[in-house]
Amino acid sequence: MKKMNLLLLASFLAFGSGAAFADGEAALTKSGCMACHAKDKKLVGPSFKDIAAKYKGKDASAQLFDKVRKGGSGVFGPIPMSPNGPDKIADQDLKDAIAVILKS
C-alpha cells in the first residue's frame, strides 16, 4: 500500500508540474510575448534560451517579474521592453511564464 501511495504521489507531482509548464507556455503566447521573443533565437528581444543562460544558477524570478511589469532596457541591448501590467498578463500566468523561460 505504501508503494502505491508513493507511486500516486509521484504521478500527481509529475502531472502538476507538466500542467504548470503548459500554462506558462500558453501564457507566453496568449499575452503576446512571442511577438518579440522566441524560444531559441533573438527577435526584437532576447530568446528565452539567452534569458535562461544569463540567469542560470540565480533566483531571478522576482527580478524578471519586476522587469516585465515595469519594462526597461539595457540588460540585453538598447531596445526597450514596454511595461506589461496585470491587464495584459495575470500575476500567476506571469509566474508560470517566467518558470518556463528560466527552464529554456
Coordinates of C-alpha atoms in Angstrom, one line a residue:
M1 CA 0.0 0.0 0.0
K2 CA 2.8 2.4 0.9
K3 CA 4.4 1.7 -2.5
M4 CA 1.1 2.5 -4.2
N5 CA 0.7 5.8 -2.4
L6 CA 4.3 6.8 -3.4
L7 CA 3.5 6.0 -7.0
L8 CA 0.3 8.0 -6.9
L9 CA 2.1 11.0 -5.3
A10 CA 4.9 10.8 -7.9
S11 CA 2.3 10.7 -10.7
F12 CA 0.4 13.7 -9.2
L13 CA 3.6 15.7 -8.9
A14 CA 4.7 15.0 -12.4
F15 CA 1.3 15.8 -13.8
G16 CA 1.1 19.0 -11.7
S17 CA 4.5 20.3 -12.9
G18 CA 3.6 19.5 -16.5
A19 CA 0.3 21.4 -16.2
A20 CA 2.2 24.4 -14.9
F21 CA 4.6 24.2 -17.8
A22 CA 1.8 24.1 -20.3
D23 CA 0.1 27.0 -18.5
G24 CA 3.3 29.0 -18.8
E25 CA 3.7 28.2 -22.5
A26 CA 0.1 29.2 -23.1
A27 CA 0.5 32.5 -21.1
L28 CA 3.6 33.4 -23.3
T29 CA 1.5 33.0 -26.4
K30 CA -1.8 34.5 -25.1
S31 CA -0.1 37.6 -23.6
G32 CA 1.8 38.5 -26.8
C33 CA 5.3 37.7 -25.5
M34 CA 6.0 35.7 -28.7
A35 CA 5.6 38.8 -30.8
C36 CA 9.1 40.0 -29.6
H37 CA 10.7 36.8 -28.2
A38 CA 11.3 33.3 -29.4
K39 CA 12.4 30.2 -27.6
D40 CA 15.8 29.8 -29.3
K41 CA 16.6 32.9 -31.4
K42 CA 16.7 36.7 -30.9
L43 CA 13.8 38.6 -32.5
V44 CA 13.1 42.1 -31.2
G45 CA 14.0 40.9 -27.7
P46 CA 16.3 38.2 -26.5
S47 CA 15.5 34.5 -26.8
F48 CA 14.2 32.6 -23.8
K49 CA 17.3 30.4 -24.1
D50 CA 19.5 33.5 -23.8
I51 CA 17.5 34.8 -20.8
A52 CA 17.8 31.4 -19.1
A53 CA 21.5 31.3 -19.7
K54 CA 22.0 34.8 -18.3
Y55 CA 20.2 34.0 -15.0
K56 CA 21.4 30.4 -14.7
G57 CA 22.0 29.4 -11.1
K58 CA 20.3 32.6 -9.8
D59 CA 16.9 33.0 -8.3
A60 CA 15.8 35.6 -10.8
S61 CA 12.0 35.0 -10.8
A62 CA 11.2 38.1 -8.7
Q63 CA 13.7 40.3 -10.8
L64 CA 12.2 39.1 -14.1
F65 CA 8.6 39.6 -12.7
D66 CA 9.5 43.2 -11.9
K67 CA 11.2 43.7 -15.3
V68 CA 8.1 42.5 -17.1
R69 CA 5.8 44.7 -15.1
K70 CA 8.0 47.9 -15.3
G71 CA 9.7 47.3 -18.6
G72 CA 13.1 48.7 -19.3
S73 CA 16.2 48.4 -21.4
G74 CA 20.0 47.9 -21.3
V75 CA 20.2 44.3 -20.0
F76 CA 20.2 42.7 -23.4
G77 CA 20.7 45.8 -25.5
P78 CA 19.3 49.2 -26.2
I79 CA 15.8 48.2 -27.4
P80 CA 13.3 48.8 -24.6
M81 CA 10.7 46.4 -23.4
S82 CA 7.4 48.1 -22.7
P83 CA 5.7 47.5 -19.3
N84 CA 3.2 44.7 -19.2
G85 CA 0.6 45.1 -16.5
P86 CA -1.8 42.7 -14.9
D87 CA -4.4 43.6 -17.6
K88 CA -2.1 42.0 -20.2
I89 CA -0.8 39.0 -18.2
A90 CA -2.1 38.0 -14.8
D91 CA 0.3 37.5 -11.9
Q92 CA 0.1 33.7 -11.8
D93 CA 0.3 33.5 -15.6
L94 CA 3.4 35.7 -15.5
K95 CA 5.0 33.5 -12.7
D96 CA 4.3 30.4 -14.8
A97 CA 5.7 32.0 -17.9
I98 CA 8.9 33.0 -16.1
A99 CA 9.3 29.5 -14.9
V100 CA 9.1 28.3 -18.5
I101 CA 11.6 30.9 -19.6
L102 CA 14.1 30.0 -16.9
K103 CA 13.9 26.3 -17.8
S104 CA 14.6 27.1 -21.5

